[in-house]
Every structure is written in structure tokens, then in C-alpha cells.
PDB file of N, CA and C in Angstrom:
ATOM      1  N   UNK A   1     -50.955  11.151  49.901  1.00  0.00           N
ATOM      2  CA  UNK A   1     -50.005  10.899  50.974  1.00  0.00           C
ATOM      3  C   UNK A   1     -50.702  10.119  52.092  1.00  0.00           C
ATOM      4  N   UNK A   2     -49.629   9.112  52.629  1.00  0.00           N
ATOM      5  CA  UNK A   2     -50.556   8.505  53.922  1.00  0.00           C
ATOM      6  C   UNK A   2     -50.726   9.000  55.365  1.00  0.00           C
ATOM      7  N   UNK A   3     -51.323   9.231  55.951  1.00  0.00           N
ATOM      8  CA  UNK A   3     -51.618   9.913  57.206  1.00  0.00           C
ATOM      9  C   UNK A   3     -51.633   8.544  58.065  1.00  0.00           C
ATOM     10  N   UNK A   4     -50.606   9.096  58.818  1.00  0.00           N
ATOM     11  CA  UNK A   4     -50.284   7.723  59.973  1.00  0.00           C
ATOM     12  C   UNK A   4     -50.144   8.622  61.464  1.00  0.00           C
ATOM     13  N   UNK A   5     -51.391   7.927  61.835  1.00  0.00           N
ATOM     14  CA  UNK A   5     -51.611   8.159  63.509  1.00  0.00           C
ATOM     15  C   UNK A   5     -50.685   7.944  64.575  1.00  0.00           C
ATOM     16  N   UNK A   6     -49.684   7.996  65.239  1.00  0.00           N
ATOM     17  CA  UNK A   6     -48.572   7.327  66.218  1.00  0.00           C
ATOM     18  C   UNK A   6     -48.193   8.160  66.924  1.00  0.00           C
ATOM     19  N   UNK A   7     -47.477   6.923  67.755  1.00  0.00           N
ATOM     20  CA  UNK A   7     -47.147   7.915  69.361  1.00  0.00           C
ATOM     21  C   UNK A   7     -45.376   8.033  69.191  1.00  0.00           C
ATOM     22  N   UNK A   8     -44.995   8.769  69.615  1.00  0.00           N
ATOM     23  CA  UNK A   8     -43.346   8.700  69.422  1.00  0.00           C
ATOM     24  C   UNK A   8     -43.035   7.383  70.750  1.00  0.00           C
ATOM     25  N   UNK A   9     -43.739   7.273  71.057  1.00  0.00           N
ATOM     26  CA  UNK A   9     -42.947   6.467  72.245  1.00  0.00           C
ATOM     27  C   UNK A   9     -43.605   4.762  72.077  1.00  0.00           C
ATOM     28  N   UNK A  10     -44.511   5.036  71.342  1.00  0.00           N
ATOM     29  CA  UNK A  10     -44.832   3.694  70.634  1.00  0.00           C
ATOM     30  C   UNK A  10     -43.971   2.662  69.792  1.00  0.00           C
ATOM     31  N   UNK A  11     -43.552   1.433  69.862  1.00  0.00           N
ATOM     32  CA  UNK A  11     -42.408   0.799  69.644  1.00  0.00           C
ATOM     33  C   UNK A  11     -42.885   0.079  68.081  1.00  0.00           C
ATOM     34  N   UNK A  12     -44.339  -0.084  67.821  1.00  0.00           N
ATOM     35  CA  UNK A  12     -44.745  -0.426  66.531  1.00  0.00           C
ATOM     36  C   UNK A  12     -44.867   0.794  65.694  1.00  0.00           C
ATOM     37  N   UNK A  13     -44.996   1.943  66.018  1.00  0.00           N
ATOM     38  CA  UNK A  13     -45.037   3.136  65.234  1.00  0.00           C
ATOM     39  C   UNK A  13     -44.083   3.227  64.940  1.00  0.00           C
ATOM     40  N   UNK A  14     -42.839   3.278  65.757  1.00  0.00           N
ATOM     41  CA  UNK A  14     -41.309   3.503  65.169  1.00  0.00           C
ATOM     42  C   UNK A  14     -41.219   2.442  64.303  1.00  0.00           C
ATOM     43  N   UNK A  15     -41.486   0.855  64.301  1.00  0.00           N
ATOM     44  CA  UNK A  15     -41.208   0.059  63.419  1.00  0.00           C
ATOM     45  C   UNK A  15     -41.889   0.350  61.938  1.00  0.00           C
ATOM     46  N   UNK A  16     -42.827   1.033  61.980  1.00  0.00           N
ATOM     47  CA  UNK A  16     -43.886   1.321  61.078  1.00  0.00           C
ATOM     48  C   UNK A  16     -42.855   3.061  60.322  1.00  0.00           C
ATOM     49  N   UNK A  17     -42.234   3.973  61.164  1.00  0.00           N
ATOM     50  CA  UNK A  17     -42.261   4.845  60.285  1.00  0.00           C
ATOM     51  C   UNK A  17     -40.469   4.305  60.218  1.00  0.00           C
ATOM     52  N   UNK A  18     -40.102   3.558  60.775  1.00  0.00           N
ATOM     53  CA  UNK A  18     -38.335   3.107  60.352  1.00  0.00           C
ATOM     54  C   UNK A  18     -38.692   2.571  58.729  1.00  0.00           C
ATOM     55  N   UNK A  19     -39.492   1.821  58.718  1.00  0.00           N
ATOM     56  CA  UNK A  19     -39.796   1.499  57.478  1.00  0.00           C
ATOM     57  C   UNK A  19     -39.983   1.932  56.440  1.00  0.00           C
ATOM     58  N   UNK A  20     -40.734   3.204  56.708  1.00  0.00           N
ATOM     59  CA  UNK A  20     -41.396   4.357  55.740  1.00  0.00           C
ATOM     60  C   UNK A  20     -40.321   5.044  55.701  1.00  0.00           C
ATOM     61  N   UNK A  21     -39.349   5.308  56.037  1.00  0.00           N
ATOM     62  CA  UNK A  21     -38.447   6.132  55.929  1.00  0.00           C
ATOM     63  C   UNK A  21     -36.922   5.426  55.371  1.00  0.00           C
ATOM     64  N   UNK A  22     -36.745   4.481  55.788  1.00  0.00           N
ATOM     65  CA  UNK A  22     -35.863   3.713  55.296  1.00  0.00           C
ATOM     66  C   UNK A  22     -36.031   3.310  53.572  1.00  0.00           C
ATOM     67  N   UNK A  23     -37.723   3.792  52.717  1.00  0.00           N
ATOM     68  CA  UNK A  23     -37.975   3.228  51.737  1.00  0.00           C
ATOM     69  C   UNK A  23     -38.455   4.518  51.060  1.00  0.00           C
ATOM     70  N   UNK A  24     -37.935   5.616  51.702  1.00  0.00           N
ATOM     71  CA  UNK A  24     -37.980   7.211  50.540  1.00  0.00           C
ATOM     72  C   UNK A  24     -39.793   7.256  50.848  1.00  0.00           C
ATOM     73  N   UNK A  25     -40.746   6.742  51.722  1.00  0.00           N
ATOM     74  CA  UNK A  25     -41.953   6.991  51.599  1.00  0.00           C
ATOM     75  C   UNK A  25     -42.372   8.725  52.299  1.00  0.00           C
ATOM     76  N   UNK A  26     -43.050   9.232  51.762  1.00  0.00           N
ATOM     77  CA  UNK A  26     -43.899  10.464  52.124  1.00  0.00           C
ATOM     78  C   UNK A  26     -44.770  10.167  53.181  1.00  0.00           C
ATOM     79  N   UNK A  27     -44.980  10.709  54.164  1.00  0.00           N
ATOM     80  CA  UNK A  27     -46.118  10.332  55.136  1.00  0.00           C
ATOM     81  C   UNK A  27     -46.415  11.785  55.860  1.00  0.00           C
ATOM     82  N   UNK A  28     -47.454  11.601  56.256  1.00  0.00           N
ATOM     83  CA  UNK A  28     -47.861  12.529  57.279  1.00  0.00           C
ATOM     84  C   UNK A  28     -48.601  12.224  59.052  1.00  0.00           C
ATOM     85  N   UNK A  29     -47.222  12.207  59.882  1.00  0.00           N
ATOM     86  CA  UNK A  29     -47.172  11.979  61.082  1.00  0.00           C
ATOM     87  C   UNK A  29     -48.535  12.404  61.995  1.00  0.00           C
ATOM     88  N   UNK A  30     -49.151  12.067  62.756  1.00  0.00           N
ATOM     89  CA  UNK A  30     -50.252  12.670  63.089  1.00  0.00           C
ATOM     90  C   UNK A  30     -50.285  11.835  64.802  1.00  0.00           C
ATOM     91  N   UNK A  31     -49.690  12.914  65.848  1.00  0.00           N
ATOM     92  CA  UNK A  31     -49.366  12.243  66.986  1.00  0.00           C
ATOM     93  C   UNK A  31     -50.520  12.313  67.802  1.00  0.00           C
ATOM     94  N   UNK A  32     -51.117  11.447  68.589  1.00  0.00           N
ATOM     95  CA  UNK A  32     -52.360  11.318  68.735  1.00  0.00           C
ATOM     96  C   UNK A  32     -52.362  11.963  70.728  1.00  0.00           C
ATOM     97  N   UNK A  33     -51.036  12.094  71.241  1.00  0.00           N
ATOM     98  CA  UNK A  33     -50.962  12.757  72.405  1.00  0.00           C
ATOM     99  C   UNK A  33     -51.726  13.839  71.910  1.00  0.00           C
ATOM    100  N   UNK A  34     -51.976  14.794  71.046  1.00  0.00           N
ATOM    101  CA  UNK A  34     -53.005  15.777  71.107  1.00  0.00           C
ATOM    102  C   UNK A  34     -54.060  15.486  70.866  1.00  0.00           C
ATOM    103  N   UNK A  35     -55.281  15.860  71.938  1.00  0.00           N
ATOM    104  CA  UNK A  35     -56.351  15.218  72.260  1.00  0.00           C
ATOM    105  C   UNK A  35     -57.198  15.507  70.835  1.00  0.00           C
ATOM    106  N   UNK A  36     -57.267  16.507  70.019  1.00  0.00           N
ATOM    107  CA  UNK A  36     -57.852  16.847  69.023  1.00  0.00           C
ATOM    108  C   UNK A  36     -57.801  15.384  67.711  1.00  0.00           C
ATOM    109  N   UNK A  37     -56.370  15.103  67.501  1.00  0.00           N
ATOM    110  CA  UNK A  37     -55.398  14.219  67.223  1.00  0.00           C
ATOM    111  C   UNK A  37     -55.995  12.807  66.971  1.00  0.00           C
ATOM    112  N   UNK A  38     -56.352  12.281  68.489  1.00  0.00           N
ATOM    113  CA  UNK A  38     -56.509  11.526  68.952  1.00  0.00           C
ATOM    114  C   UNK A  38     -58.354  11.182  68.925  1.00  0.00           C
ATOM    115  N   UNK A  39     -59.017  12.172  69.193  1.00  0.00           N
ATOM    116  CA  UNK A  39     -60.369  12.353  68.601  1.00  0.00           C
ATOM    117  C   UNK A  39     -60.410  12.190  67.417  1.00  0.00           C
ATOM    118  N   UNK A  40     -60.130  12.568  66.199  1.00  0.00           N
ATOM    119  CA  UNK A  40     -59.862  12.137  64.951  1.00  0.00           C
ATOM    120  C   UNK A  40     -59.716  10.623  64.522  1.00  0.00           C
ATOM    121  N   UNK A  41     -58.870  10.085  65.498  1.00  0.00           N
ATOM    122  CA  UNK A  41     -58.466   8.844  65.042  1.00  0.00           C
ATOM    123  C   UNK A  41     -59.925   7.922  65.544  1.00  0.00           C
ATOM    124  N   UNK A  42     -59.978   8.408  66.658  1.00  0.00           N
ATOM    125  CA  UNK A  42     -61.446   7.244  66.654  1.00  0.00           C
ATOM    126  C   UNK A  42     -62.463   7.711  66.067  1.00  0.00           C
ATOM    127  N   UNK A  43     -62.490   8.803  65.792  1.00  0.00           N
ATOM    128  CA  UNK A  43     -63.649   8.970  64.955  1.00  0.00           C
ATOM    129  C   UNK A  43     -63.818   8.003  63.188  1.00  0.00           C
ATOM    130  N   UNK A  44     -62.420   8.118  62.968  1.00  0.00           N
ATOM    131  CA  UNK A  44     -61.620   7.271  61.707  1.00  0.00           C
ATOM    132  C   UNK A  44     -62.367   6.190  62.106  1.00  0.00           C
ATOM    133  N   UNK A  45     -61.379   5.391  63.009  1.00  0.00           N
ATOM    134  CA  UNK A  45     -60.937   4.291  63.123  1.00  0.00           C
ATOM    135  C   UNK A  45     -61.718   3.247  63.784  1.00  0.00           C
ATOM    136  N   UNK A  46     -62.214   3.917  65.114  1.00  0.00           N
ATOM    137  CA  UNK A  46     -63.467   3.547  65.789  1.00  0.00           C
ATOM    138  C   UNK A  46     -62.211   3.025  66.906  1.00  0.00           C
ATOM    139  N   UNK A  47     -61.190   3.190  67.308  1.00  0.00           N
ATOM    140  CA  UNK A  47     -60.034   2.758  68.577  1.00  0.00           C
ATOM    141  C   UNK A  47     -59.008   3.897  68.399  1.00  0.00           C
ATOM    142  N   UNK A  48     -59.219   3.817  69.988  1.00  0.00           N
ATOM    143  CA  UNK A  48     -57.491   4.578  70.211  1.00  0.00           C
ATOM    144  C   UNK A  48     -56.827   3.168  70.113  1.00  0.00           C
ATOM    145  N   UNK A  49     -55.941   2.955  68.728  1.00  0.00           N
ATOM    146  CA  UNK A  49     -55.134   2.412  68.968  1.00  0.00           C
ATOM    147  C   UNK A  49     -53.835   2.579  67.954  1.00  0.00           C
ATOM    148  N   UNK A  50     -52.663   2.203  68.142  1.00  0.00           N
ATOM    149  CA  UNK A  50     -51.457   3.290  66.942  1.00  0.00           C
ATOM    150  C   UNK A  50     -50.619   2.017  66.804  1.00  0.00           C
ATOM    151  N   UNK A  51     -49.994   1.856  65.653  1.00  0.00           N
ATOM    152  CA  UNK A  51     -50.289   2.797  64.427  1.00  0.00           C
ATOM    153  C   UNK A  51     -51.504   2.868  63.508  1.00  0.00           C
ATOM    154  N   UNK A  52     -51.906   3.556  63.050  1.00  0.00           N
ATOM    155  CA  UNK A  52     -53.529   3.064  62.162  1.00  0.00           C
ATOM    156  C   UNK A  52     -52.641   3.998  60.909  1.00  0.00           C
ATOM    157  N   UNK A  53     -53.269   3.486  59.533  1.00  0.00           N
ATOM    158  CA  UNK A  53     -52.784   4.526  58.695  1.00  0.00           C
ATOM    159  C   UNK A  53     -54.136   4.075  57.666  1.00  0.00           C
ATOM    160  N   UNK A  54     -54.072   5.618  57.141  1.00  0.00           N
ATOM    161  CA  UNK A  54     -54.998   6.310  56.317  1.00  0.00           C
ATOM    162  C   UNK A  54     -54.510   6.444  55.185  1.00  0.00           C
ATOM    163  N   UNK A  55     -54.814   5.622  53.864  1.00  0.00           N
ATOM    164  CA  UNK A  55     -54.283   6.184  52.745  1.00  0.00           C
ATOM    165  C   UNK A  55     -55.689   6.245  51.822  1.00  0.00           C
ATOM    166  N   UNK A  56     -55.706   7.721  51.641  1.00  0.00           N
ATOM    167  CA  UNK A  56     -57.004   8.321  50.832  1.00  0.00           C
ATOM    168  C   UNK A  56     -56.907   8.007  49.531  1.00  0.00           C
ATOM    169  N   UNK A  57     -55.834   7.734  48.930  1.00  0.00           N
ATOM    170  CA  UNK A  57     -55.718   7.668  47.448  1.00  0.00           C
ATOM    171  C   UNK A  57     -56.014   6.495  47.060  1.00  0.00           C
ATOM    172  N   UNK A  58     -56.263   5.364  47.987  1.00  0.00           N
ATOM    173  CA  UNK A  58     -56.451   4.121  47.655  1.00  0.00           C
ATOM    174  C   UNK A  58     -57.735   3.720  48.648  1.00  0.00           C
ATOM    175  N   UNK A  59     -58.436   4.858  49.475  1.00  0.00           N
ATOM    176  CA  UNK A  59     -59.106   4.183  50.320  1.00  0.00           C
ATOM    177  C   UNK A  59     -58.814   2.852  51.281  1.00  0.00           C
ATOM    178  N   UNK A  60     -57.624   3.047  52.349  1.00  0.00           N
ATOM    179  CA  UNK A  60     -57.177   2.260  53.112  1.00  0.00           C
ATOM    180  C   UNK A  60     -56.901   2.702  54.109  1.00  0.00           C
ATOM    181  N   UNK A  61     -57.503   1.993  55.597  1.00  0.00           N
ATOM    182  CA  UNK A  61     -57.481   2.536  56.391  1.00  0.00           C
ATOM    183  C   UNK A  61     -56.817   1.082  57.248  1.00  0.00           C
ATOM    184  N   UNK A  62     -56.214   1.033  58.046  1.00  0.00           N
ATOM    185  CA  UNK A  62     -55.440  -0.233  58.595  1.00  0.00           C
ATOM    186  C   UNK A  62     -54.779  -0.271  59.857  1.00  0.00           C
ATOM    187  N   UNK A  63     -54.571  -1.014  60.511  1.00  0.00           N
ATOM    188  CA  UNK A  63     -54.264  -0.866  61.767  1.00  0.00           C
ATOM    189  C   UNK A  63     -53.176  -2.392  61.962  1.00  0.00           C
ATOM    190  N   UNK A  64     -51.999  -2.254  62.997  1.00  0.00           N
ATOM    191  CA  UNK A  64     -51.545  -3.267  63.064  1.00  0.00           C
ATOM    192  C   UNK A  64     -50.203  -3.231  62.096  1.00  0.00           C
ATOM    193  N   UNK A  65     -48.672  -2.726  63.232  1.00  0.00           N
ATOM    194  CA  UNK A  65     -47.522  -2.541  62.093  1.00  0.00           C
ATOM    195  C   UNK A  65     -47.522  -3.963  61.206  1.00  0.00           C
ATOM    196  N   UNK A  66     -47.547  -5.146  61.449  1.00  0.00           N
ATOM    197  CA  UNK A  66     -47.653  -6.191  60.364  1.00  0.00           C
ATOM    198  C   UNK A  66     -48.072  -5.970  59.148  1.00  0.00           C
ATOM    199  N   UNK A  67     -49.419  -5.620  59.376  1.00  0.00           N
ATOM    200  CA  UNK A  67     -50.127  -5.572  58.132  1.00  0.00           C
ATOM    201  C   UNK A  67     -49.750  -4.507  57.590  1.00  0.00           C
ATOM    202  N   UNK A  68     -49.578  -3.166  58.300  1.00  0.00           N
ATOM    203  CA  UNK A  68     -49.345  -1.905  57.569  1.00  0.00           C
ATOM    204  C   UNK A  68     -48.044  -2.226  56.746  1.00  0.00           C
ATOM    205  N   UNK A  69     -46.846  -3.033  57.311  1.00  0.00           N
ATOM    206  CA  UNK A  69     -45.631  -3.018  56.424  1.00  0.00           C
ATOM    207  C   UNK A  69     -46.073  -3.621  55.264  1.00  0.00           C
ATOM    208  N   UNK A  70     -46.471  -4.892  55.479  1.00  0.00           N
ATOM    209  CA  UNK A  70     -46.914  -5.645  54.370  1.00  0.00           C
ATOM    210  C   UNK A  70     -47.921  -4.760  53.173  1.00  0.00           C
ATOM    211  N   UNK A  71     -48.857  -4.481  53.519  1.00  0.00           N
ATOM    212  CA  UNK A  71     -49.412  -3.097  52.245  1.00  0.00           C
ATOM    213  C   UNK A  71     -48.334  -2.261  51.545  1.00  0.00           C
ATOM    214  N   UNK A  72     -47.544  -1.607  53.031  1.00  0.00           N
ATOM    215  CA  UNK A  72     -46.350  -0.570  52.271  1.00  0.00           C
ATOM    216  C   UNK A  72     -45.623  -1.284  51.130  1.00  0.00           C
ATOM    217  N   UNK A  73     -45.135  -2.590  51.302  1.00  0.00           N
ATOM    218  CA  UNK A  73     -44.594  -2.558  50.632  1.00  0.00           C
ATOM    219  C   UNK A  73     -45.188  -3.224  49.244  1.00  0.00           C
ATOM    220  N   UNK A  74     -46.761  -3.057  48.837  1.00  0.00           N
ATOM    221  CA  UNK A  74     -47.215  -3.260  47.884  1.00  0.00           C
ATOM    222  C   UNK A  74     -46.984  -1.610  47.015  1.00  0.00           C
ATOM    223  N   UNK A  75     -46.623  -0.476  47.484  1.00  0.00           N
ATOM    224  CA  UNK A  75     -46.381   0.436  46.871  1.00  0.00           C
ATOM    225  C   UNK A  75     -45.381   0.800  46.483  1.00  0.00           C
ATOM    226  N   UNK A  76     -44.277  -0.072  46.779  1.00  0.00           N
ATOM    227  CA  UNK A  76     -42.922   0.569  46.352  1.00  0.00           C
ATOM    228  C   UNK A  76     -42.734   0.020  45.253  1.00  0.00           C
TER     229      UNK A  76
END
């Protein structure tokens, strides 16, 4: 499953999970307002910055709704 970092009030995260959701995808939301959250992600990522998504099953880690749609939709 992909673990996607985002803020609800973030306008590329919503474009990023409208997508994922509009296309039956599984994800796991991971809101980075909790500081724990948010420590995680730079520890990942090396930036606070959202959306970033994590997909372990393929080793992909990515940042940037563009690119993230464009991957997604190498899985459908």
C-alpha cells in the first residue's frame, strides 16, 4: 500500500488523493500536522514538503502531485 504524507488543507494533496480515490486506489493517509508525522517524513524524504508518497512494494519514494499522478497511473 502507498503511504502518502499530506496536509488536508494542502491543494496538491487533495489533487493527489482526488485522484487516488477517483481510481479505486488503497492508500494510507499520513497527515504531517502531527509533529511525530511530520518528523517521519523528513527523516524519509529529507523536506517538509506534501505530497511525498512512499510506495514500499516498488521502492518509490516521490514528491511533486505531477509526477506522483503520472506514476499512479502506471499502476492502474
Amino acid at each position: 500500500m502507498i503511504d502518502l504524507f499530506m496536509l488536508e488543507s494542502c491543494p496538491y494533496c487533495k489533487k493527489v488523493m482526488k485522484y487516488m480515490d477517483e481510481n479505486g486506489m488503497k492508500y494510507n493517509k499520513i497527515d504531517i500536522s502531527n509533529t511525530a508525522s511530520e518528523e517521519a517524513l523528513i527523516n524519509i524524504g529529507g523536506k517538509r514538503q506534501v505530497p511525498f508518497i512512499v510506495d514500499k512494494d516498488r521502492n518509490i519514494q516521490m514528491y511533486e502531485s505531477s509526477d506522483i499522478i503520472e506514476y499512479l497511473k502506471t499502476l492502474i
